[in-house]
Amino acid sequence: MGAAGATRAETELGKAEMNAATTGTQSPESVAAAQGRPAKTLETRSVNLYYGDFQAVENVSMTVEPNKVTALIGSSGCGKTTFLRSLNRMHELTAGASVDGEITLDGQDIYGSRVDPVQVRRLVGMVFQSPNPFPTMSVYDNVAAGLNLNAGRVKKSEKDEIVERSLRGAHLWNEVKDRLDKPGSSLSGGQQQRLCIARAIAVEPEVLLMDEPCSALDPVATLAIEDLIGELKSKFTIAIVTHNMQQASRASDITAFFNLEETGKPGRLVEIGATEKIFTSPAQQATEDYVSGRFG
Amino acid sequence: MRFVAGSGKIGDRIFSNLAVGAAITILALLGGVAAFLLIQAMPAVSASPSELPGGKSLIDYIAPLAFGTVLAATIAVVLAVPLAVAVALFISHIAPRKLLLPLGYMVDLLAAVPSIVYGLWGIFVLGPAAVGPMEWLEQKLGFIPFFEGPASVTGRTMLVAGLVLTVMILPIVSAVAREVFSQTPRKLQEGALALGATRWEMIRMTVLPFGKSSIISGAMLGLGRALGETMAVTIILSVSGIVTFNLISQANPSTIAANIALDFPESTGLAINTLIASGLVLFAITLVTNLAARAIVARQNIQ
Amino acid sequence: MSTLDGGVLPDWSSYGVVAASGVLAAALLLAAGIFSVALLLVLTVFVTAVVTYTWSRRIEGPRRAKDRLVTLMIVAAFGLALIPLLSLVFEVAKRGIPGLSLEFLTESARGHIGGGGAAHALVGTLVITGAAALISIPVGLMAAIYLTEYGGGRLGRALTFFVDVMTGIPSIVAGLFAYALFALIFGPGIRLGVMGSVALSVLMIPIVIRTSEEVLKIVPNHLREASYALGTPKWRTIVKVVLPTAFAGLITGMMIAVARIIGETAPLLVTTGVVDSINSNPFSGRMQNLAVYAYSEYRTPGVFKQASYDRAWAAALTLIVIVMVLNLVARLIYRRYRTEIR
C-alpha cells in the first residue's frame, strides 16, 4: 500500500511540488493510523477583509491550533463567516472582495503570489451551513468526488477503501453501506451533512472549516455531528462558526468571540481563549455580556 | 369609490366571460388550424399519382422533402448545441459580471434578425465565402460521403444552409442554457470549489449536470425552429430534388417549407392541396419535437 | 509535508501568449504567402492553445492546464458566435445603404420598370402588422388574464398546453392555415391583406400570451387582496390594479411580439402575395410587406439586376433597423416605467 499511497501523493501535489518538498509526503495510511498526529496550524496576522470599499472584518490576529476545535462565536453580521471563508480562499470568490494581512498554513502564506487557490482549498476543507451533496452523483461518488479530481488513476479497490473509511469517520457508514449507489440527495438532512463531512475528509485536508454545520438540522442530528466533531479533532485542525453558544461550550476547546461596535463598522476579534475560561470568566466586558445573553 | 351594490357582479360576469371566451377562441383557433389543413390536404391524399405534381405518389413527393428538412435541421443542431453551451458558459461563468447584460443582449440580437435577412446574407456573403473551404473539404475529406463534392462554385449548398440555420438557432439554445446555468445553486458550486476543484472541474461537476435536461430541451426547441425555417433555406439552396448526403454540391434536396414557399405562389388546384399536405407533415414533425422537449422538462421538474 | 508553492503562471501570461501567438501566426502565414484574416484567427487560437497548455502543464500541473485550455476554447467559441452577428450587421449596412434613398421610401414600384421604391411595402408592413396586432393583442391579453386571474381548471391546463404547441408552429404552416380558412369561404386563389394578418396572428398570439402571463404573475397577490379588502369587484381589481402595475411589462411583451412578426415572409408569400402598388385596404386585393418585398426584388429582379438587389438589401436594412429599434425601445420602456414592487 505504501507504493500506491506515495504514487497518489505524487500526482496530487504535482511535479513542481515534489521538487520542492524535501521531507517528502506522509503516506495517507500513516496519517490515518496515527492518533493525535501533529496537524497543521493556521495563523492569521492583522487580517482585514473587504467587500469592495466596505470593510467587513478588522485586524484579526489569532491562531487556529492543531488537533483542537476552535469555535468562532458572536452575533449575526459580525464577520465570523467572512473571516472563516478567508481561511480557505473562498472569500475572494465574491466579486470585489479583497483580503489584507497575512494568513499562513503551517508557516506558508496561503495568499502568496505563487500560490494556487485551488491547492489551498484542497488542504483547507469546508463544510457548509446547508448540506450540499451533489444531487446528480451517488453517495459513493459524492464521497469520492474530491478524489476523482486529482489527476492520476486511483485504483478502484483503493477508492473503495477510502470511501468506506471516510464514511465510517463521519459515522455514516452503517446507514448507507447498502445504498452507496443511490443519489446523494436521497438521504435525510442530518445524513446529508454527514455525507458532506465524509466528502470533505476523504481528501485528507490539513484543516477543516465548518460554517454553522448544524443550523439546518434537528437536535438529534446536531448532537450526532457534535460528537463527530469531537472525534475528528484527533486527526484534523477544526474551526467552526456557530451561533449556538451551548454548542460552542460543548464542542470546542478554544473560543474566539467576534463583535461589532455598531452596525456599519467592521467586525473585530474581541477575545480568544480556552472555552471554559471564555464562558465562565472572560476578560472583556463585551464577551461577558454576550455569553450571558445580555445581547446577541 | 362609491359602493354600488350589484355593479360588481355584472361587470365580473362580463369580464370573466370575455376572458373565458378568449381562451376558448384560441383553442378553437388551434383546432381550426389542424382541421382546415386536414380538409385542404385531403384531396391530395386521395388522389392518384398521375394527378399529383411530379407524377409520383404523395409519399414519394413528400419523403425527399422530409429528408432534406431533417438533414438541414440536424446539421444545425449538431453544430449549434455545443457552440451554444460554450457561449452560455462564457456569459454565465467566465465573462466579467458587468458584461453579463450587454453580452447576453448581443447574442439575443441574433434571434431578432428576420429570416429573409439571413437568407440574403447566406447567399450573398456566406455562400461565396464558403466556396474556398468547401473545395478544401472536397480535396482533403472527399472520401466521406458528406464531402463527396464536386464543390459548388456558388456556395448554394446544404452545408451553407445548415450553417445559416445554426446561427439562427444558436441564440435560442444559448438563452435556455444561459438561464439554467446562472441558476445553478451557489452552494453546489461552492461545495465543489471548497473541495479544491478548478473552475472547469466545478462547471463539469455541478453546472453542467444541473443544466443537462434544460440543454436537451433547448436543443429540441432549436430543432423545432430549424425544421420549420423557410426563407433562409428557400433563398440559399440550389435545389435539384435528389436525396443525398452530399453537403457541398450543387444538387440538393429541398425542404418541405422551402418547397412550399417556392411553388405555392404559382400553384393551382391539386398542386395546392399537395403542398398543404406536405405542410401538415411538417406540422406533425415539429409538433412531435416540441412535445418531446416539454416532456423532458416535465420529467426534470418531477425529480 | 505538503507545500503550497507549486507555482502559478504570471498574471500577464494569458494576454502575453495570445499576442505572441498572433504575431507568430501572422509571420507563418506571410511566409506561406497566404493573406486570410480567418486563417490568421484560427492559427492564433491554435498556437495559443498549444503554448498555454504545455507551459501551464509544466509549471502548474495537468489540472490547471486543462482548466486554462477549456477556458480558452470557451472564449474562442464566443468569439466564433459573434462573427456572424458582426458580419450580418456590417454587410447589411454596407449593401443596404446604397439602396436607401428618398425614392426608396416614397415611391412604390408601380409604373417603374426596373426602378421605384418600397413605399407600398412600407404601407403594407404597417397595415398587415397593425391588423395582426389588433387581432392578437386583445385576444392574447384576455387569455393571459384568464390564465393568471381565473386560473387553472381543465380549460386553463388545455390552454397552457396548446399555447406551448402554438409557439412551435412553423411560420409557413400558419400561412397555409390562413389560406385554407379563407379559401374555404371565398374559394381558392384568394389573396387578401387581412389573410396575412390572420396568419401572423397565429404566430403572435402565443407570444403575447406568454409574455403577458409572465408579467401578470409577478404582480404580488397582496396587491389584489388589498383591493378586494376594500370591496372592489374582481374585474375592477384586474383593470385598476393588476393591469396598471404590469403595464410596462405588458407593453414590452407586445412590442417584442410585433418585432417578431414584422419581418415575416413565408406566411405572407402564401397569403397576401406580391404586388406593385400601394394598397392600404386589407380587405381588397394583394398587399406585401417589406420582407416579401426584399424577397421578390431578389427573386425577380427587374431589368437592372443590381438595382433590384440594392433595393432588396435596403429593405433588409430597414427591417433590421425597425426590429432592433423595437426591441431596444421595448427594453427601455420596461426599465424606465416598470413599477418597483417592494
PDB file of C-alpha atoms in Angstrom, chain B residues 106-127 160-161 163-171 225 229 231-233 235-236, chain C residues 81 84-85 88-89 92 263 265 313 316 319-320 324:
ATOM      1  CA  MET B 106     -25.733  40.764 -28.330  1.00  0.00           C
ATOM      2  CA  VAL B 107     -26.397  37.063 -28.621  1.00  0.00           C
ATOM      3  CA  ASP B 108     -30.132  37.691 -28.381  1.00  0.00           C
ATOM      4  CA  LEU B 109     -29.856  40.195 -31.238  1.00  0.00           C
ATOM      5  CA  LEU B 110     -29.097  37.271 -33.478  1.00  0.00           C
ATOM      6  CA  ALA B 111     -32.571  35.986 -32.701  1.00  0.00           C
ATOM      7  CA  ALA B 112     -34.231  39.227 -33.722  1.00  0.00           C
ATOM      8  CA  VAL B 113     -32.904  39.248 -37.266  1.00  0.00           C
ATOM      9  CA  PRO B 114     -35.685  38.342 -39.725  1.00  0.00           C
ATOM     10  CA  SER B 115     -35.103  35.177 -41.695  1.00  0.00           C
ATOM     11  CA  ILE B 116     -35.215  36.928 -45.057  1.00  0.00           C
ATOM     12  CA  VAL B 117     -32.157  38.886 -43.991  1.00  0.00           C
ATOM     13  CA  TYR B 118     -30.417  35.646 -43.047  1.00  0.00           C
ATOM     14  CA  GLY B 119     -31.332  34.332 -46.474  1.00  0.00           C
ATOM     15  CA  LEU B 120     -29.787  37.284 -48.280  1.00  0.00           C
ATOM     16  CA  TRP B 121     -26.726  37.147 -46.055  1.00  0.00           C
ATOM     17  CA  GLY B 122     -26.399  33.453 -46.682  1.00  0.00           C
ATOM     18  CA  ILE B 123     -26.474  33.665 -50.446  1.00  0.00           C
ATOM     19  CA  PHE B 124     -24.513  36.838 -50.958  1.00  0.00           C
ATOM     20  CA  VAL B 125     -21.970  36.672 -48.142  1.00  0.00           C
ATOM     21  CA  LEU B 126     -21.590  33.278 -46.505  1.00  0.00           C
ATOM     22  CA  GLY B 127     -22.054  31.242 -49.682  1.00  0.00           C
ATOM     23  CA  VAL B 160     -24.196  26.646 -46.097  1.00  0.00           C
ATOM     24  CA  ALA B 161     -27.919  26.381 -45.465  1.00  0.00           C
ATOM     25  CA  LEU B 163     -24.624  26.876 -41.227  1.00  0.00           C
ATOM     26  CA  VAL B 164     -27.117  29.697 -41.535  1.00  0.00           C
ATOM     27  CA  LEU B 165     -29.662  27.631 -39.619  1.00  0.00           C
ATOM     28  CA  THR B 166     -27.007  27.083 -36.960  1.00  0.00           C
ATOM     29  CA  VAL B 167     -26.609  30.823 -36.498  1.00  0.00           C
ATOM     30  CA  MET B 168     -30.375  31.220 -36.386  1.00  0.00           C
ATOM     31  CA  ILE B 169     -30.996  28.705 -33.647  1.00  0.00           C
ATOM     32  CA  LEU B 170     -27.853  29.483 -31.646  1.00  0.00           C
ATOM     33  CA  PRO B 171     -29.490  32.284 -29.628  1.00  0.00           C
ATOM     34  CA  ARG B 225     -37.220  26.098 -35.164  1.00  0.00           C
ATOM     35  CA  GLU B 229     -37.445  27.613 -41.090  1.00  0.00           C
ATOM     36  CA  MET B 231     -36.878  31.787 -46.120  1.00  0.00           C
ATOM     37  CA  ALA B 232     -33.229  31.250 -45.412  1.00  0.00           C
ATOM     38  CA  VAL B 233     -33.327  27.794 -46.940  1.00  0.00           C
ATOM     39  CA  ILE B 235     -33.064  31.522 -50.910  1.00  0.00           C
ATOM     40  CA  ILE B 236     -29.841  29.688 -50.283  1.00  0.00           C
TER      41      ILE B 236
ATOM     42  CA  ALA C  81     -20.520  33.113 -32.307  1.00  0.00           C
ATOM     43  CA  PRO C  84     -21.918  36.072 -37.853  1.00  0.00           C
ATOM     44  CA  LEU C  85     -23.523  38.883 -35.899  1.00  0.00           C
ATOM     45  CA  LEU C  88     -24.533  40.460 -40.670  1.00  0.00           C
ATOM     46  CA  VAL C  89     -24.652  43.959 -39.315  1.00  0.00           C
ATOM     47  CA  VAL C  92     -26.420  44.587 -44.399  1.00  0.00           C
ATOM     48  CA  GLY C 263     -40.138  40.637 -40.612  1.00  0.00           C
ATOM     49  CA  THR C 265     -42.054  36.484 -45.107  1.00  0.00           C
ATOM     50  CA  TRP C 313     -30.680  44.970 -49.266  1.00  0.00           C
ATOM     51  CA  ALA C 316     -33.365  44.236 -45.337  1.00  0.00           C
ATOM     52  CA  LEU C 319     -36.210  45.769 -41.485  1.00  0.00           C
ATOM     53  CA  ILE C 320     -33.262  45.160 -39.205  1.00  0.00           C
ATOM     54  CA  MET C 324     -33.756  46.415 -33.366  1.00  0.00           C
TER      55      MET C 324
END
